[in-house]
XYZ file of C-alpha atoms in Angstrom:
148
model
C 103.700 52.226 -216.091
C 100.159 50.806 -215.929
C 101.135 48.077 -218.381
C 104.107 47.056 -216.220
C 101.957 46.893 -213.074
C 99.306 44.782 -214.823
C 101.969 42.533 -216.327
C 103.563 42.002 -212.910
C 100.163 41.156 -211.392
C 99.525 38.672 -214.196
C 102.958 37.093 -213.734
C 102.313 36.657 -209.999
C 98.936 35.045 -210.723
C 100.481 32.611 -213.223
C 103.242 31.610 -210.797
C 100.689 31.132 -208.000
C 98.568 28.922 -210.251
C 101.591 26.821 -211.198
C 102.576 26.366 -207.561
C 99.052 25.266 -206.645
C 99.151 22.687 -209.455
C 102.373 21.219 -208.101
C 100.840 20.923 -204.634
C 97.598 19.332 -205.865
C 96.844 15.784 -204.797
C 96.859 13.091 -207.486
C 93.574 12.340 -209.202
C 92.031 8.931 -208.567
C 92.520 6.341 -211.295
C 89.681 6.527 -213.807
C 87.212 3.618 -213.587
C 88.479 2.329 -210.222
C 85.608 2.350 -207.718
C 85.752 2.790 -203.963
C 84.957 -0.097 -201.636
C 81.733 1.682 -200.626
C 80.665 2.074 -204.280
C 81.469 -1.587 -204.927
C 79.455 -2.794 -201.917
C 76.521 -0.509 -202.803
C 76.375 -2.035 -206.287
C 76.411 -5.540 -204.766
C 73.534 -4.597 -202.451
C 71.379 -3.139 -205.233
C 72.034 -5.277 -208.321
C 69.700 -7.923 -209.669
C 72.551 -9.705 -211.479
C 73.088 -13.434 -210.924
C 76.280 -13.418 -208.813
C 78.834 -16.118 -208.022
C 81.372 -15.275 -205.320
C 84.968 -16.515 -205.431
C 87.891 -15.781 -203.148
C 87.456 -14.475 -199.623
C 83.936 -13.842 -198.295
C 82.736 -10.236 -198.460
C 81.155 -8.870 -195.307
C 80.436 -5.148 -195.516
C 80.499 -4.683 -191.742
C 83.974 -6.183 -191.304
C 87.039 -4.200 -192.458
C 88.746 -5.867 -195.420
C 92.426 -6.690 -195.447
C 94.400 -3.851 -197.025
C 95.917 -6.192 -199.602
C 92.558 -7.454 -200.933
C 91.087 -6.263 -204.227
C 87.445 -6.720 -205.240
C 86.526 -7.332 -208.888
C 83.144 -7.894 -210.521
C 83.033 -9.197 -214.072
C 79.836 -9.910 -216.001
C 78.799 -11.431 -219.319
C 76.210 -8.900 -220.543
C 75.997 -5.233 -221.381
C 72.566 -3.724 -221.926
C 72.884 -0.118 -223.050
C 74.985 1.468 -220.286
C 74.448 -1.263 -217.679
C 76.702 -4.212 -216.898
C 74.921 -7.332 -215.672
C 73.682 -10.783 -216.553
C 75.750 -13.480 -214.893
C 78.538 -11.955 -212.796
C 81.462 -13.233 -210.765
C 82.737 -11.308 -207.752
C 86.322 -11.889 -206.600
C 87.722 -10.668 -203.301
C 91.348 -11.392 -202.521
C 95.029 -10.767 -203.135
C 96.939 -10.575 -206.429
C 95.825 -13.281 -208.863
C 95.150 -14.181 -212.471
C 91.425 -14.814 -212.898
C 89.977 -16.958 -215.678
C 87.210 -14.731 -217.055
C 86.139 -16.066 -220.448
C 83.008 -14.438 -221.842
C 83.444 -11.231 -219.859
C 81.731 -8.203 -221.400
C 82.300 -5.664 -218.624
C 84.016 -5.296 -215.275
C 84.515 -3.102 -212.231
C 87.199 -3.189 -209.534
C 88.583 -1.476 -206.456
C 92.082 -1.404 -208.001
C 93.574 -0.824 -211.440
C 93.197 -4.390 -212.727
C 94.366 -5.575 -216.122
C 92.146 -7.405 -218.597
C 93.510 -9.673 -221.315
C 92.148 -11.255 -224.488
C 93.799 -14.627 -223.774
C 93.600 -17.021 -220.860
C 96.375 -17.143 -218.285
C 96.632 -13.337 -218.285
C 98.359 -13.362 -221.652
C 97.846 -11.960 -225.100
C 96.917 -8.314 -225.431
C 96.184 -6.713 -222.046
C 94.873 -3.303 -221.018
C 94.404 -1.570 -217.683
C 91.086 -0.525 -216.207
C 92.440 3.029 -215.971
C 92.507 3.168 -219.787
C 88.849 2.165 -220.149
C 87.522 3.283 -223.512
C 83.796 2.863 -222.826
C 82.595 3.741 -219.330
C 79.330 2.210 -218.140
C 77.084 3.003 -215.175
C 78.247 2.313 -211.605
C 81.956 2.453 -212.434
C 81.941 -0.446 -214.897
C 84.007 -0.597 -218.068
C 82.971 -2.283 -221.323
C 85.648 -4.942 -221.941
C 84.426 -7.255 -224.723
C 86.660 -10.196 -225.522
C 88.158 -10.393 -222.038
C 89.387 -13.904 -221.238
C 91.395 -13.249 -218.061
C 91.900 -10.547 -215.442
C 95.138 -9.553 -213.718
C 94.479 -8.602 -210.095
C 97.465 -6.543 -208.922
C 98.842 -6.441 -205.402
C 97.068 -3.708 -203.504
């Protein structure tokens, strides 16, 4: 009788755990940074930055369809830097030859050929995570910015 009562209690606990898993909210995409994290990095980096696309003004709300991407040519240990380009705008294919690492506010793609061709991977599948939400992406020649 004790075994049956304990088994029933265990079964109820397992079912409750399964139900809570179904109701859980989806996890954020790995490597994608928030707008606040992106802007904080911009404010604190000593990288040499070139801006392309729409101007970034932290005090003005961005358009919902805009994605921000930073891509740089150097990795030093776990830090991405050197000469960086920051893009802010809608869906696009960015020429990004010489890119060693990148960070973005959406799940961008990065490709080993220009024109967003060749072999491409998504930021969410980053194999080597760096500090501040960057991903090590050696050999990147172009970046696919998806619609937001």
